[in-house]
mmCIF file of C-alpha atoms in Angstrom:
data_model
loop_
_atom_site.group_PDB
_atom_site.id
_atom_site.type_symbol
_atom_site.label_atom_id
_atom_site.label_comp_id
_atom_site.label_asym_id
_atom_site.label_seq_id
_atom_site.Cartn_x
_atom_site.Cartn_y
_atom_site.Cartn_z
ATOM 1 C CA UNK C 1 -1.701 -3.878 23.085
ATOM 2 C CA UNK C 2 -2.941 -4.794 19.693
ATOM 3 C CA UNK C 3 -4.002 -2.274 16.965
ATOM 4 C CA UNK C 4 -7.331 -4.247 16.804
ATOM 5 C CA UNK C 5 -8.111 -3.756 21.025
ATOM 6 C CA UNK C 6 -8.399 0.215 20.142
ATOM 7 C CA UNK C 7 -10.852 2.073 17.713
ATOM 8 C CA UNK C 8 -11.607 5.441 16.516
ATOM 9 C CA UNK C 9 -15.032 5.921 15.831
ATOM 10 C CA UNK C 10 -15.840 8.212 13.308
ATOM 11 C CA UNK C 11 -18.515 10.969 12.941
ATOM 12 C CA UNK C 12 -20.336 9.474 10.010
ATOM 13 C CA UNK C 13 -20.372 5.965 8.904
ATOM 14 C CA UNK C 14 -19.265 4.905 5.153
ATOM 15 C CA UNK C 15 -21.792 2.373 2.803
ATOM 16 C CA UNK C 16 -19.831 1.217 0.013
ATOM 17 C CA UNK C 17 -21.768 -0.581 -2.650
ATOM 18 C CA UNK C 18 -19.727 -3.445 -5.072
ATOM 19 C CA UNK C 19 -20.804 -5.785 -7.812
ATOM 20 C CA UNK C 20 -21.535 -7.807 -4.963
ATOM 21 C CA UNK C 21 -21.801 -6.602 -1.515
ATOM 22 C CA UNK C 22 -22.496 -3.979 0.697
ATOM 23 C CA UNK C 23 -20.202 -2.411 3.848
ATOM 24 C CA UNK C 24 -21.242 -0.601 6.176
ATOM 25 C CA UNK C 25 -18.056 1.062 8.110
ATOM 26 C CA UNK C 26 -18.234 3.321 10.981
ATOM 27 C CA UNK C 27 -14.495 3.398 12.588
ATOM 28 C CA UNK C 28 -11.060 3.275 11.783
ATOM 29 C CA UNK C 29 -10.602 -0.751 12.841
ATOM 30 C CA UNK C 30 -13.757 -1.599 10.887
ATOM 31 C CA UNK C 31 -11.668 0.044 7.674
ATOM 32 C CA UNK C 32 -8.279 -1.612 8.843
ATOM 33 C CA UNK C 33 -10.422 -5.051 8.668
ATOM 34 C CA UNK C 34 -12.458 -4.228 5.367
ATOM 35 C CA UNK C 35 -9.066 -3.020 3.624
ATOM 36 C CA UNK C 36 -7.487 -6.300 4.768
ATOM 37 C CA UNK C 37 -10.240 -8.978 4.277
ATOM 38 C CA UNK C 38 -13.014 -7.485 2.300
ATOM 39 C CA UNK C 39 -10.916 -5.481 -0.948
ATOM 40 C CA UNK C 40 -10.822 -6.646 -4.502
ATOM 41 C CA UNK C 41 -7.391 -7.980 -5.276
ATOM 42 C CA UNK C 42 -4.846 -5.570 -6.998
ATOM 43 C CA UNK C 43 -5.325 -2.476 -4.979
ATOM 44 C CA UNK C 44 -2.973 0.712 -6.227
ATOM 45 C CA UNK C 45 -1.743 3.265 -4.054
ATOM 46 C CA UNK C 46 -4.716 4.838 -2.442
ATOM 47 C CA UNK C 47 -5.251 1.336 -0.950
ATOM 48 C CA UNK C 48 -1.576 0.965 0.818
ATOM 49 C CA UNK C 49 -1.950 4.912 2.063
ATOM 50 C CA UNK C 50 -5.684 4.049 4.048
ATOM 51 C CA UNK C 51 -4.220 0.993 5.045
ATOM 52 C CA UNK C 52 -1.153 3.087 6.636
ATOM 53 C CA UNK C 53 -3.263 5.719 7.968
ATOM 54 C CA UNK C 54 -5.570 3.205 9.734
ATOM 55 C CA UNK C 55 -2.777 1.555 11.064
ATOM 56 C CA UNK C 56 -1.266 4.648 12.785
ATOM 57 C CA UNK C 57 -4.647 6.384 13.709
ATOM 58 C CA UNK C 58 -5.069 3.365 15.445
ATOM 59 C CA UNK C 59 -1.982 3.381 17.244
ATOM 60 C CA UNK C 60 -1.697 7.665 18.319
ATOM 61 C CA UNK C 61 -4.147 10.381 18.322
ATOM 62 C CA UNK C 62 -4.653 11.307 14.980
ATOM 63 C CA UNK C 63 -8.000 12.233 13.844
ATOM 64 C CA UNK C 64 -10.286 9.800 13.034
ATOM 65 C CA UNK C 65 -11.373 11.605 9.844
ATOM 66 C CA UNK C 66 -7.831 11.271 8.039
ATOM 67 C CA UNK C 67 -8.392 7.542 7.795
ATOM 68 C CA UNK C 68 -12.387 8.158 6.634
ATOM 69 C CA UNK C 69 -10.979 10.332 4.074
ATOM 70 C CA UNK C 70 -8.426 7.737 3.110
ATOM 71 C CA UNK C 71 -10.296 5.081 3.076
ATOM 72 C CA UNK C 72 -12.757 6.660 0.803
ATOM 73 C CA UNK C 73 -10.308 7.475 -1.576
ATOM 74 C CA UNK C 74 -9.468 3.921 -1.418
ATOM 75 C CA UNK C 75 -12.899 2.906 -1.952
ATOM 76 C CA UNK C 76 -13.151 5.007 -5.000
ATOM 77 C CA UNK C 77 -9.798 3.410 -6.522
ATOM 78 C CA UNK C 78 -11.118 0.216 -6.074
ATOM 79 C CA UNK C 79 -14.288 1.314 -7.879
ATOM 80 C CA UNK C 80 -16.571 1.206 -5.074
ATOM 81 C CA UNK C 81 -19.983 2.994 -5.139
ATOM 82 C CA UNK C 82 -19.347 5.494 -1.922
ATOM 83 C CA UNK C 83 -22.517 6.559 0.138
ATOM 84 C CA UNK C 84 -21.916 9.061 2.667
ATOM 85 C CA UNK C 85 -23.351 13.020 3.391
ATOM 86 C CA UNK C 86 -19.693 14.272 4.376
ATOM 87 C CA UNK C 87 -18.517 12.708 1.154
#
């Protein structure tokens, strides 16, 4: 089964806010996909961690909130604006 035929949905979705554009992600395949297809080039550290969190919370039972939190710490890297009431 593919990585992309599961998803853990998470208990709060995440707005982040760019130069240019606005996502809205609520799950941990909709971050997989937005780290992959929708990131500014050149991403450090906090990037490749979400993107291997994602990748195994999609594939075993973590908690969906370890890849929120990891992706939002990606998002701030990357110098996203980050809307979200669980922060």
């Amino acid at each position: 089964m593919s990585l992309f035929a599961t998803d853990r949905l998470w208990a709060e979705a995440v707005v982040l806010e760019g130069d240019r554009q606005i996502l809205r992600v609520q799950s941990t395949r909709d971050a997989l996909l937005c780290l992959k297809n929708h990131w500014p080039a050149g991403g450090g550290p906090a990037l490749r961690t979400a993107k291997d969190i994602c990748e195994r919370g999609l594939a075993s039972d973590d908690d969906p909130a370890l890849a929120r939190h990891a992706f939002i710490e990606a998002a701030k890297e990357a110098g996203f604006r980050v809307n979200s009431w669980t922060g």
